[in-house]
Short mmCIF file of C-alpha atoms in Angstrom, two decimals:
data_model
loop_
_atom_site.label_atom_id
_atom_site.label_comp_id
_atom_site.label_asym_id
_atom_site.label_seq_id
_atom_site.Cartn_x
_atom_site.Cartn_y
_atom_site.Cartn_z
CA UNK A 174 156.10 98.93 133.45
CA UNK A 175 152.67 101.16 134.37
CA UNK A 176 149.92 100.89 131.64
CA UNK A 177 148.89 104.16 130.95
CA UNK A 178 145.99 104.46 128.92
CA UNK A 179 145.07 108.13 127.24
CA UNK A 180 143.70 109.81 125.03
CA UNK A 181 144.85 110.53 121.34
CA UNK A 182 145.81 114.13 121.15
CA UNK A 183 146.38 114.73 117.11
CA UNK A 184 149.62 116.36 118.40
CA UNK A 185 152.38 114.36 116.90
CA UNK A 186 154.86 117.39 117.30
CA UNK A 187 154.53 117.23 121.16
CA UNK A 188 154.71 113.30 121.21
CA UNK A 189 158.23 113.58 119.24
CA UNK A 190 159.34 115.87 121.34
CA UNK A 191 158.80 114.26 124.46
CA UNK A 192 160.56 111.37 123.42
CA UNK A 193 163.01 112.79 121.97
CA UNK A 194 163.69 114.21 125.28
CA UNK A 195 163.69 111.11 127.06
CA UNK A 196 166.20 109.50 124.78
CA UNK A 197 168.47 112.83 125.00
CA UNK A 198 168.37 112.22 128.80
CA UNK A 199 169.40 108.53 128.64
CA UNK A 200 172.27 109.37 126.58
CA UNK A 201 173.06 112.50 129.11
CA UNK A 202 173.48 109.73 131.93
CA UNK A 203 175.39 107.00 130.03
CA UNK A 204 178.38 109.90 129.14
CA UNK A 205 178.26 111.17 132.65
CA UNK A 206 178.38 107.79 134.01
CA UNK A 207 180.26 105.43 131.62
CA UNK A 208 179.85 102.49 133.71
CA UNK A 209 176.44 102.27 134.66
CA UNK A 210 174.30 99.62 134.41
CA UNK A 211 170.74 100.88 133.68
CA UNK A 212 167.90 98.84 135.52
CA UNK A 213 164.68 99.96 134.52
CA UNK A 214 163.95 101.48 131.55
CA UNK A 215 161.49 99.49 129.58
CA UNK A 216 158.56 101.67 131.88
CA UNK A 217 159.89 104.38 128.77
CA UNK A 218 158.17 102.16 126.47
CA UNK A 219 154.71 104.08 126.74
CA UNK A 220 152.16 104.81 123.82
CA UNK A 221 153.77 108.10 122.72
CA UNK A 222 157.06 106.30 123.05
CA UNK A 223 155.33 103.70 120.51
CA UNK A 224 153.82 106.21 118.00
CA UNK A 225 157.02 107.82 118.03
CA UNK A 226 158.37 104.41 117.13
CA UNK A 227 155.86 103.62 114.13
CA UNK A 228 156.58 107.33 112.47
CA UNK A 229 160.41 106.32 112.27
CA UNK A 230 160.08 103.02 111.08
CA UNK A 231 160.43 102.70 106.86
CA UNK A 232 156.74 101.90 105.47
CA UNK A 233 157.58 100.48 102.16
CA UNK A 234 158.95 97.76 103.77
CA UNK A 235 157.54 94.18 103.04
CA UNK A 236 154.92 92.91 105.21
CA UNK A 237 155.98 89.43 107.01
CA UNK A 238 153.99 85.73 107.43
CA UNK A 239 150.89 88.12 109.30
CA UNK A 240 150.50 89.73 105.96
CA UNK A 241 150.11 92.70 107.30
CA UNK A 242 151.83 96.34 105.67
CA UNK A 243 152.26 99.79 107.40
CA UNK A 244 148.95 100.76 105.92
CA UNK A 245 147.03 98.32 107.56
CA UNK A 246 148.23 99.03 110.93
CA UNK A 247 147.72 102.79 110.72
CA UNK A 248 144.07 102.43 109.92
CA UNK A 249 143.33 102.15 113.46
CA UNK A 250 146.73 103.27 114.94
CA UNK A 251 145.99 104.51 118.35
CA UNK A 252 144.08 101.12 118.84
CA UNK A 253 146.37 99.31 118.14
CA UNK A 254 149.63 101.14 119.36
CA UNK A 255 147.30 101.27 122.94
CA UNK A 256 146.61 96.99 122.56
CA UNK A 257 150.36 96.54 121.62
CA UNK A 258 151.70 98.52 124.81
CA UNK A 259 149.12 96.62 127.17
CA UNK A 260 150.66 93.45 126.14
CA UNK A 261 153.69 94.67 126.65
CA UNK A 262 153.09 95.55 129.99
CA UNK A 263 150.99 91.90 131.23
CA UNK A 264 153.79 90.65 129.88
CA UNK A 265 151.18 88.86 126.89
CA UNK A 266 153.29 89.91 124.16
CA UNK A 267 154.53 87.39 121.50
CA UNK A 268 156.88 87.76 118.36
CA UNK A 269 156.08 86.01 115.09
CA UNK A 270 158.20 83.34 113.11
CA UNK A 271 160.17 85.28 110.72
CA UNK A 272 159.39 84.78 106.82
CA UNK A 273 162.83 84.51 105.35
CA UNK A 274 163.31 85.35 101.45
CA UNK A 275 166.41 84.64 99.39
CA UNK A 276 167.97 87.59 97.81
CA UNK A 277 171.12 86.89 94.99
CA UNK A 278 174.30 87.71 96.11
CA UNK A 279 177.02 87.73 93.28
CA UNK A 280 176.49 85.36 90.12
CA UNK A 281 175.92 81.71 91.76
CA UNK A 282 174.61 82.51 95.59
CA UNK A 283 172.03 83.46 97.41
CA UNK A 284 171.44 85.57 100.88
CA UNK A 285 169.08 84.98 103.25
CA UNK A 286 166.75 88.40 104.57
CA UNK A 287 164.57 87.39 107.27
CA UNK A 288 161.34 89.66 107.01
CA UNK A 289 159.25 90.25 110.37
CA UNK A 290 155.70 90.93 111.16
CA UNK A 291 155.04 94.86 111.21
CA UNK A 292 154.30 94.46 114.73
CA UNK A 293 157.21 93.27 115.71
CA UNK A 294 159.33 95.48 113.57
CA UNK A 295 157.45 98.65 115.46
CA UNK A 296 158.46 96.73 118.82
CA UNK A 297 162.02 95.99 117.83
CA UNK A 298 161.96 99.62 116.61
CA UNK A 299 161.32 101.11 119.82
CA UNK A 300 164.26 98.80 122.02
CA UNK A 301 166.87 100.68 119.01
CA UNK A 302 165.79 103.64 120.09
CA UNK A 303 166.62 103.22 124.08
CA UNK A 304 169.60 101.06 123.58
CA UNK A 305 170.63 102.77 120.94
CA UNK A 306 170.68 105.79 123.20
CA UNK A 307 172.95 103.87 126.40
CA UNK A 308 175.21 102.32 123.09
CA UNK A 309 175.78 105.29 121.14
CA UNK A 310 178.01 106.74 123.62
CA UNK A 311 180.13 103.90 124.16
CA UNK A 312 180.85 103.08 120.61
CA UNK A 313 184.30 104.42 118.87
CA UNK A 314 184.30 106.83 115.76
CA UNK A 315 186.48 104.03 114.31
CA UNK A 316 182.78 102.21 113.32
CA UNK A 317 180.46 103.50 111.26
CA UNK A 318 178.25 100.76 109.99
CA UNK A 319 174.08 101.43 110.51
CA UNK A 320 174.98 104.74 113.09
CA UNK A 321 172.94 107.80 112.65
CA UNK A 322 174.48 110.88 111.28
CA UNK A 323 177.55 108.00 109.45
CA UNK A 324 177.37 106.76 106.51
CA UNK A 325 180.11 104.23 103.96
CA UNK A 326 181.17 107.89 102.60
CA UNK A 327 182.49 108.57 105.69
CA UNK A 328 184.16 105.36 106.40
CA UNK A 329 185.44 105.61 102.76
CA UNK A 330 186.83 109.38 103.61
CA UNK A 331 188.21 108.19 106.83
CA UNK A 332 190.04 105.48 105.63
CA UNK A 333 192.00 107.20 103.07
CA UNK A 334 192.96 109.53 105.29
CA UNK A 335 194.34 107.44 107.98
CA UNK A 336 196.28 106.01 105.12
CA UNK A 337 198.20 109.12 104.39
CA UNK A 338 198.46 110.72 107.86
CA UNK A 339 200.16 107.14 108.94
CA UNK A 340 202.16 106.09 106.56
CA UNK A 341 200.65 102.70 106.20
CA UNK A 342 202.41 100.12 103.83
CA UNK A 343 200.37 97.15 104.96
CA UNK A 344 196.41 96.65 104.79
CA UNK A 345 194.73 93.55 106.31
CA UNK A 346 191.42 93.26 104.65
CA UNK A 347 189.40 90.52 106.87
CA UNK A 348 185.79 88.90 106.03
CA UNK A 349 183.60 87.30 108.95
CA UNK A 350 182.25 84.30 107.69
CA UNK A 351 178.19 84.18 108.16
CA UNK A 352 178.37 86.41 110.78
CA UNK A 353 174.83 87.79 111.27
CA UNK A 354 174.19 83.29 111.22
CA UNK A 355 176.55 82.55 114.09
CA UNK A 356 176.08 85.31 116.78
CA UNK A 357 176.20 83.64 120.05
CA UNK A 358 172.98 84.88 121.90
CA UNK A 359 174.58 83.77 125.46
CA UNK A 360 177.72 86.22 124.78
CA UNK A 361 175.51 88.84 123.29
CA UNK A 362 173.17 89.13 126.18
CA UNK A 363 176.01 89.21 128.42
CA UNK A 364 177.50 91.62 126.68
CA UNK A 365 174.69 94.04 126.66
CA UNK A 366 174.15 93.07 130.28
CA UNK A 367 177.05 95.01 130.64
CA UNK A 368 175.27 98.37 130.04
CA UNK A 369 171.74 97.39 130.17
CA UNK A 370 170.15 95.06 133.06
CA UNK A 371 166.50 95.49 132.59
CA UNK A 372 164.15 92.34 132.63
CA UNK A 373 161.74 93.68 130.48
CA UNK A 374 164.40 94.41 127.37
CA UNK A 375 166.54 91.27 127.96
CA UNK A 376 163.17 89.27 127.49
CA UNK A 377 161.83 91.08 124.40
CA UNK A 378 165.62 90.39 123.01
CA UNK A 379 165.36 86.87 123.74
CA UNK A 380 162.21 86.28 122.11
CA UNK A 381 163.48 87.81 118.98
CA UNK A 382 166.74 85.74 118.83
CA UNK A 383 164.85 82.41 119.62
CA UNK A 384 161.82 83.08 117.78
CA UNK A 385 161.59 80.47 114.82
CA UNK A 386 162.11 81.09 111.15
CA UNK A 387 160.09 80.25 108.53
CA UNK A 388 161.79 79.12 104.99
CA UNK A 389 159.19 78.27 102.60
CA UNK A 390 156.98 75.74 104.71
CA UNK A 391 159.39 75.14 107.41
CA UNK A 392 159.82 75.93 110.50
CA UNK A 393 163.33 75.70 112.58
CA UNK A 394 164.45 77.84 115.60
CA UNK A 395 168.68 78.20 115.02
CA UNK A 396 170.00 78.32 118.46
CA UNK A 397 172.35 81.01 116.94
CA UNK A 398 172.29 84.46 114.96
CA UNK A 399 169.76 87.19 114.21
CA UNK A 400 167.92 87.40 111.30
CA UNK A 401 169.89 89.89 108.87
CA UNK A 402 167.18 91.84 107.48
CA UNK A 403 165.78 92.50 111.42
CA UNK A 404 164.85 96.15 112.73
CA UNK A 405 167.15 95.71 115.98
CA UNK A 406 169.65 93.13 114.21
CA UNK A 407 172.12 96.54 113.02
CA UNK A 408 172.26 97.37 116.79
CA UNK A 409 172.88 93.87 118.31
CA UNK A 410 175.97 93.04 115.52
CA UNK A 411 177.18 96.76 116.66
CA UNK A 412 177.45 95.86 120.24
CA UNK A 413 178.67 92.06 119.35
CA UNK A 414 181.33 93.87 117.22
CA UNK A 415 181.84 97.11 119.58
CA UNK A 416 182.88 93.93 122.67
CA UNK A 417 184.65 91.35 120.26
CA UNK A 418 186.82 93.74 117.74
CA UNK A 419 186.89 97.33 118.82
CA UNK A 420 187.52 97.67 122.83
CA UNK A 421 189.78 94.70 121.93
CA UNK A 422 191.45 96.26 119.09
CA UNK A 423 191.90 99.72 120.82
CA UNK A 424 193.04 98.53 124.17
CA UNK A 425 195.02 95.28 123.59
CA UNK A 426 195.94 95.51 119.82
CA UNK A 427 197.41 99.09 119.73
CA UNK A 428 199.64 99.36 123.12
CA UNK A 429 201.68 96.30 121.99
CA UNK A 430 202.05 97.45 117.93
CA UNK A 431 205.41 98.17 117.52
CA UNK A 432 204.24 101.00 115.08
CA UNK A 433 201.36 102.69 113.96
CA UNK A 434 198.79 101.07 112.88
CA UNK A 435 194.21 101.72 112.51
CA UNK A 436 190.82 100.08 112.01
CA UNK A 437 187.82 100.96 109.74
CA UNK A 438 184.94 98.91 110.39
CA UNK A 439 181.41 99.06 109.12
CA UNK A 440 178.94 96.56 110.35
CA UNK A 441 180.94 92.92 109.88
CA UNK A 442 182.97 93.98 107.52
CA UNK A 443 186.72 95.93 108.13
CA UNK A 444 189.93 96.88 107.53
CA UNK A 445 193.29 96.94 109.17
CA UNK A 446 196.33 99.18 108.40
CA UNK A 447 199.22 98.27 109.90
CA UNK A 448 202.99 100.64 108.98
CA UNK A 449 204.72 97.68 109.76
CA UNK A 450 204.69 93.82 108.05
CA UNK A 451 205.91 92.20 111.09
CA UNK A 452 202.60 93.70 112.76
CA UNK A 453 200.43 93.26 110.13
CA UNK A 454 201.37 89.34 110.37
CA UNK A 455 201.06 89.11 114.08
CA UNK A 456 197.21 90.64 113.53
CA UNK A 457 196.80 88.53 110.74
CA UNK A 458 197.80 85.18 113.18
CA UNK A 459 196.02 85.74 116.56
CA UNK A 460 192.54 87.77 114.29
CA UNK A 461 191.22 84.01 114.16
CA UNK A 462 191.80 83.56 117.52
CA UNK A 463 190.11 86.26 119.24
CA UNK A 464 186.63 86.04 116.68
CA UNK A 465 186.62 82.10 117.60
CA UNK A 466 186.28 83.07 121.55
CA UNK A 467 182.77 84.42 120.72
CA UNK A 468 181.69 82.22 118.20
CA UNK A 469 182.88 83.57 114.85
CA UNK A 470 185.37 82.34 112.25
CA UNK A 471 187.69 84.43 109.82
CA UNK A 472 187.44 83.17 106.45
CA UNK A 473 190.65 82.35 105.61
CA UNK A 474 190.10 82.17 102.19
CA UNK A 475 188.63 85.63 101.64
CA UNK A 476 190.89 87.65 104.27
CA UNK A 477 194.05 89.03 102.75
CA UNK A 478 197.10 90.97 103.87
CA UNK A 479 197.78 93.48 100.75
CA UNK A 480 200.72 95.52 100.72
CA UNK A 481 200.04 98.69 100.09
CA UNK A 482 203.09 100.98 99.48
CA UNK A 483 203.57 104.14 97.94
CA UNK A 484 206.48 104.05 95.85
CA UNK A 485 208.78 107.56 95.17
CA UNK A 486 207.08 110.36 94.27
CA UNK A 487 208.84 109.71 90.03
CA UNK A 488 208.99 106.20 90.11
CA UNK A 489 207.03 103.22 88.12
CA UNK A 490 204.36 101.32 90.05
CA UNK A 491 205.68 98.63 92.56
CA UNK A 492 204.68 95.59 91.01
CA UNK A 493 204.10 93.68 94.17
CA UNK A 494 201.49 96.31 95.50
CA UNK A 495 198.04 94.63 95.91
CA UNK A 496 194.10 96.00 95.72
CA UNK A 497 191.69 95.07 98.20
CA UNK A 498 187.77 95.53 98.28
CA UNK A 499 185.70 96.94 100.82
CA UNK A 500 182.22 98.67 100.67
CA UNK A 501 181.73 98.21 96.96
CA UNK A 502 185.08 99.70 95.52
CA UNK A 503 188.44 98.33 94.82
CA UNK A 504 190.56 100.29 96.39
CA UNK A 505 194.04 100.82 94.71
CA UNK A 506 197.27 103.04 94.25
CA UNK A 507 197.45 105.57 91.90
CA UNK A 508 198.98 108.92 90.89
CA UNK A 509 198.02 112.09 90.68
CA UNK A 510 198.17 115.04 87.67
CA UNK A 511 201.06 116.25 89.96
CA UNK A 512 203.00 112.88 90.22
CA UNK A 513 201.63 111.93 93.90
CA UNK A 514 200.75 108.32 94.94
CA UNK A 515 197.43 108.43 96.51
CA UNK A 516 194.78 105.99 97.15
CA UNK A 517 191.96 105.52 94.58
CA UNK A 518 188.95 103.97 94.13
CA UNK A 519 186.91 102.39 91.61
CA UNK A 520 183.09 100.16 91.29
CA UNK A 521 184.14 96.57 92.02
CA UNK A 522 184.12 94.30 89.21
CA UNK A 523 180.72 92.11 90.21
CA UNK A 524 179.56 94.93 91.15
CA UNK A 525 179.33 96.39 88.23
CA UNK A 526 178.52 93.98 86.04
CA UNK A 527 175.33 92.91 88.71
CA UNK A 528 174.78 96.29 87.64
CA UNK A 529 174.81 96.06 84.12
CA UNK A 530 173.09 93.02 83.94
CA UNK A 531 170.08 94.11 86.36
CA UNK A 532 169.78 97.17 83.68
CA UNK A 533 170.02 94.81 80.67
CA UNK A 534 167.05 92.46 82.19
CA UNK A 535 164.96 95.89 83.08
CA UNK A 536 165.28 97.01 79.55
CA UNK A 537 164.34 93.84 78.56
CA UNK A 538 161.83 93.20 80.67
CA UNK A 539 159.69 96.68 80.40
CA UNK A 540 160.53 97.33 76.81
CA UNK A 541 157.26 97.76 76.03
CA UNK A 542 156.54 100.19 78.39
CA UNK A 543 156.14 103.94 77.20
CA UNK A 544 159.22 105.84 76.64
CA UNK A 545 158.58 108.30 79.23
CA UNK A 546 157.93 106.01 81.94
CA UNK A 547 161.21 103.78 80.66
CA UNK A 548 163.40 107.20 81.00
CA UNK A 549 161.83 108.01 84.24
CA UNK A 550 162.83 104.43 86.19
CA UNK A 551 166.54 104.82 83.85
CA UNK A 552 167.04 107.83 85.30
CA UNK A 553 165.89 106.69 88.85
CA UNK A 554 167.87 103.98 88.61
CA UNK A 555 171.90 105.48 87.20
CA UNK A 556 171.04 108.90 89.35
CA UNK A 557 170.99 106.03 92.40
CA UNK A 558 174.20 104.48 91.42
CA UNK A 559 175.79 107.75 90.66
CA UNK A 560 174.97 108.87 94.62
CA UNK A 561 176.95 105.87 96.06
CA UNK A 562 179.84 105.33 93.64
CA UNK A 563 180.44 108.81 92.20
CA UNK A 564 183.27 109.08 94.21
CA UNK A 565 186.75 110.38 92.91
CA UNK A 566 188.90 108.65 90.79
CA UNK A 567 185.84 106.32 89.41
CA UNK A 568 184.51 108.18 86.20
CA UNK A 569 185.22 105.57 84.22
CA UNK A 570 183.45 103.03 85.72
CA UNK A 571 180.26 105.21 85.69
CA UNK A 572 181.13 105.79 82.61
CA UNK A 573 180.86 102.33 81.26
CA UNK A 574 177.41 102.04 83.05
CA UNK A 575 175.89 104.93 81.37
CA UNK A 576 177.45 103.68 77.96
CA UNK A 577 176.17 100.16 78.69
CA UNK A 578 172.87 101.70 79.44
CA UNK A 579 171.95 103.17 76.52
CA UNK A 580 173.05 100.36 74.50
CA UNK A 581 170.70 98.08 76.56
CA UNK A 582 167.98 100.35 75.83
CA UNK A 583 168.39 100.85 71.99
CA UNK A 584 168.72 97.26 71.86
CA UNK A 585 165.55 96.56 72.99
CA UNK A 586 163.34 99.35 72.02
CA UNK A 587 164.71 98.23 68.58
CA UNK A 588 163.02 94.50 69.47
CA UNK A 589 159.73 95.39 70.81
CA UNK A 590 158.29 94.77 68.48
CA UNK A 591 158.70 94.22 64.52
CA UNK A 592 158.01 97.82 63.00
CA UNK A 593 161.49 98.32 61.99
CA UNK A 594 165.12 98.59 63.92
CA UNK A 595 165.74 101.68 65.99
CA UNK A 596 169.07 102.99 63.82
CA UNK A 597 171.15 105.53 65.88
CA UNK A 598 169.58 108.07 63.92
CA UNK A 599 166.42 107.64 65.72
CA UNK A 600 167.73 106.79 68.94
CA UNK A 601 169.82 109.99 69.23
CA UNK A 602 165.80 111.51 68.43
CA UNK A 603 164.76 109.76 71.41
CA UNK A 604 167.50 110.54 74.04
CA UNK A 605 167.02 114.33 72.92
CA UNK A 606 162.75 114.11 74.57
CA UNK A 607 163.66 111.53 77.20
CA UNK A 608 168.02 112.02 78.07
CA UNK A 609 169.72 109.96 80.14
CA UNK A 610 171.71 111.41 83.13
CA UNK A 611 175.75 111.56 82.49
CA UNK A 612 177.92 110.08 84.36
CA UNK A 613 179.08 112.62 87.00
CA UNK A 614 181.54 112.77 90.03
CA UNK A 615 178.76 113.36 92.61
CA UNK A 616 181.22 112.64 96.13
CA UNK A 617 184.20 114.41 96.37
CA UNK A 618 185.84 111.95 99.11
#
């Protein structure tokens, strides 16, 4: 890598474009030549490559152990974007411990985020954006987890309509157990060696996978995983994933199916639809297998094989049909006005009551707040719900949101304080100068 050292130009227009014309010519090469092995492309990483970096990166993100926010850093940008790269390039760089902070998960559990240092986010930011470039290419339209331009809509849409162009009866719905905890780094940086051999990325990789992290007041360095919560961690479990499950899936799996069968995946977690039960078992046996030859285990417990079979077009539900969950819904059969089985889809059940009970605690918690700053965050917070599970088929659960809503917040407007209960009467006056959005079908999919 050269250090180049210039002048700040204002011109942020020309700096995007320039790298966005490097990355288009990086992914030109890796579709004309699918199996080359790029050498040298950390040079790419220049100052404008670095801005370009910084303006894509979120800035409401929280700042890690340095303390140090978005804000900060973009006081004296060009500075410090033009110290970062020389590091780079002596080779003086180091990344941070990263702060980890334990988010709930369900009712009893907790997940561990690990937060970086801004610095290192902007770095981190910057390899995604040249591997991402090589990677994109090779990955299969059968993923769609953290992938521009795709989104759990899509992977939602597509998966109901595999269902009904094949004819599925059988669904095999799998969880990897800790999987962003138990990446091996050895397989992942030979799997990424595959497509990209350059010294200069494999080492900034390698610092970020060994570099310790800090819970609380102490300090450990796992010798496996990447910290979930990571700018570059998305990428690195799509290539893990892209090697372990989908090459293998697409060229192993589906030549020796004796019928048809597909596979929705997004990020770590997936599903499996097999036409057949005889395949759907065999996938269900040697699944294990194949994750445990790169370090990962099935949960046995949580992975299921649901049958999933229309019945005639007239007759009563098959009472031995299953549901399964994936993305946030519960998926399940149904019929139509018209007397059609068809997949549908409504909120899962912890994830709506999380729901509920994170808008019960807000009411409670900022009941004293005015009334139009209470409707503005309400609102903020159903029309945000509504955009992810408005989907078809799941008014009612939005439904019981909305209803549970507005009795959380006449409950507590009616205890803030002790001038008198707030009788529907009055509340009805209130929802008429500060309404509530109804529940809507906002994704037709």
């Amino acid at each position: 890598m050269t250090l180049v050292v210039r002048n700040y130009r204002g011109d942020n227009k020309l700096s995007s474009h320039t790298v966005s014309t490097k990355l288009q010519r990086l992914t030109e090469q890796a579709k004309r030549y699918p199996y080359r092995v790029f050498t040298s492309l950390a040079h790419l990483m220049d100052v404008d490559f670095l801005e370009e970096a910084f303006r894509r990166l979120r800035k409401d993100v929280a700042s890690g152990i340095d303390n140090v926010t978005a804000a900060d850093y973009a006081k004296d940008l060009q500075s410090n974007l033009q110290d970062l790269h020389s590091r780079l390039v002596l080779k003086c760089y180091r990344a941070h411990p990263v702060k980890r902070v334990w988010i709930p998960k369900g009712s009893n559990s907790k997940r561990p985020i690990g937060v970086c240092c801004f610095e290192d986010k902007l770095v981190q930011k910057a390899v995604a954006m040249i591997l991402g470039a090589i990677f994109e290419v090779d990955f299969m339209d059968i993923s769609y987890g953290f992938r521009e331009k795709r989104s759990c809509h899509q992977a939602l849409a597509e998966l109901r309509r595999q269902y009904d162009a094949l004819g599925v009866s059988w669904l095999l719905d799998a969880d990897v157990e800790g999987f962003f905890d138990n990446l091996d780094h050895k397989l992942l940086i030979s799997i990424i060696k595959k497509r990209v051999n350059d010294g200069g990325v494999l080492r900034l990789i390698g610092k970020w996978l060994k570099v310790g992290v800090l819970d609380g007041v102490e300090l450990f360095h796992p010798e496996t995983g990447t910290p979930q919560g990571g700018v570059i961690s998305p990428l690195l479990a799509n290539i893990y994933l892209h090697e372990v499950l989908d090459t293998w899936f697409d060229e192993v799996v589906k030549p020796r199916m004796e019928s048809r069968v597909f596979l929705i995946r997004y990020a770590d977690d997936f599903v499996i639809g097999c036409e057949h039960e005889r395949d759907a078992r065999r996938l269900m046996k040697v699944l294990p297998q194949r994750f445990s030859k790169f370090g990962l285990r099935v949960n046995t417990e949580k992975t299921q094989l649901v049958k999933f079979q229309r019945p005639g077009r007239w007759s009563c539900k098959d009472k031995s049909n299953g549901t399964f969950d994936f993305l946030g819904f519960t998926h399940y059969l149904g019929k139509t006005l018209k007397g059609h089985w068809v997949l549908k889809r409504k909120t899962m059940k912890k994830r709506l009551c999380r729901a509920m009970k994170s808008l019960w605690d807000w009411c409670k918690k900022h009941r004293h707040d005015s009334l139009k700053d209470q409707c503005l965050k309400l609102n903020q917070k159903l029309k945000g719900h509504y955009a992810y599970y408005g989907v078809r088929c799941n008014l009612i659960s939005l439904r019981a949101l909305y209803q549970h809503t507005r009795n959380a917040w006449k409950y507590w407007l009616s205890r803030r304080c002790h001038k008198g209960y707030v009788n529907h009467e009055k509340f009805d006056r209130i929802l008429e100068a500060y309404p509530l959005p109804v529940a809507r079908i906002k994704v037709a999919i």
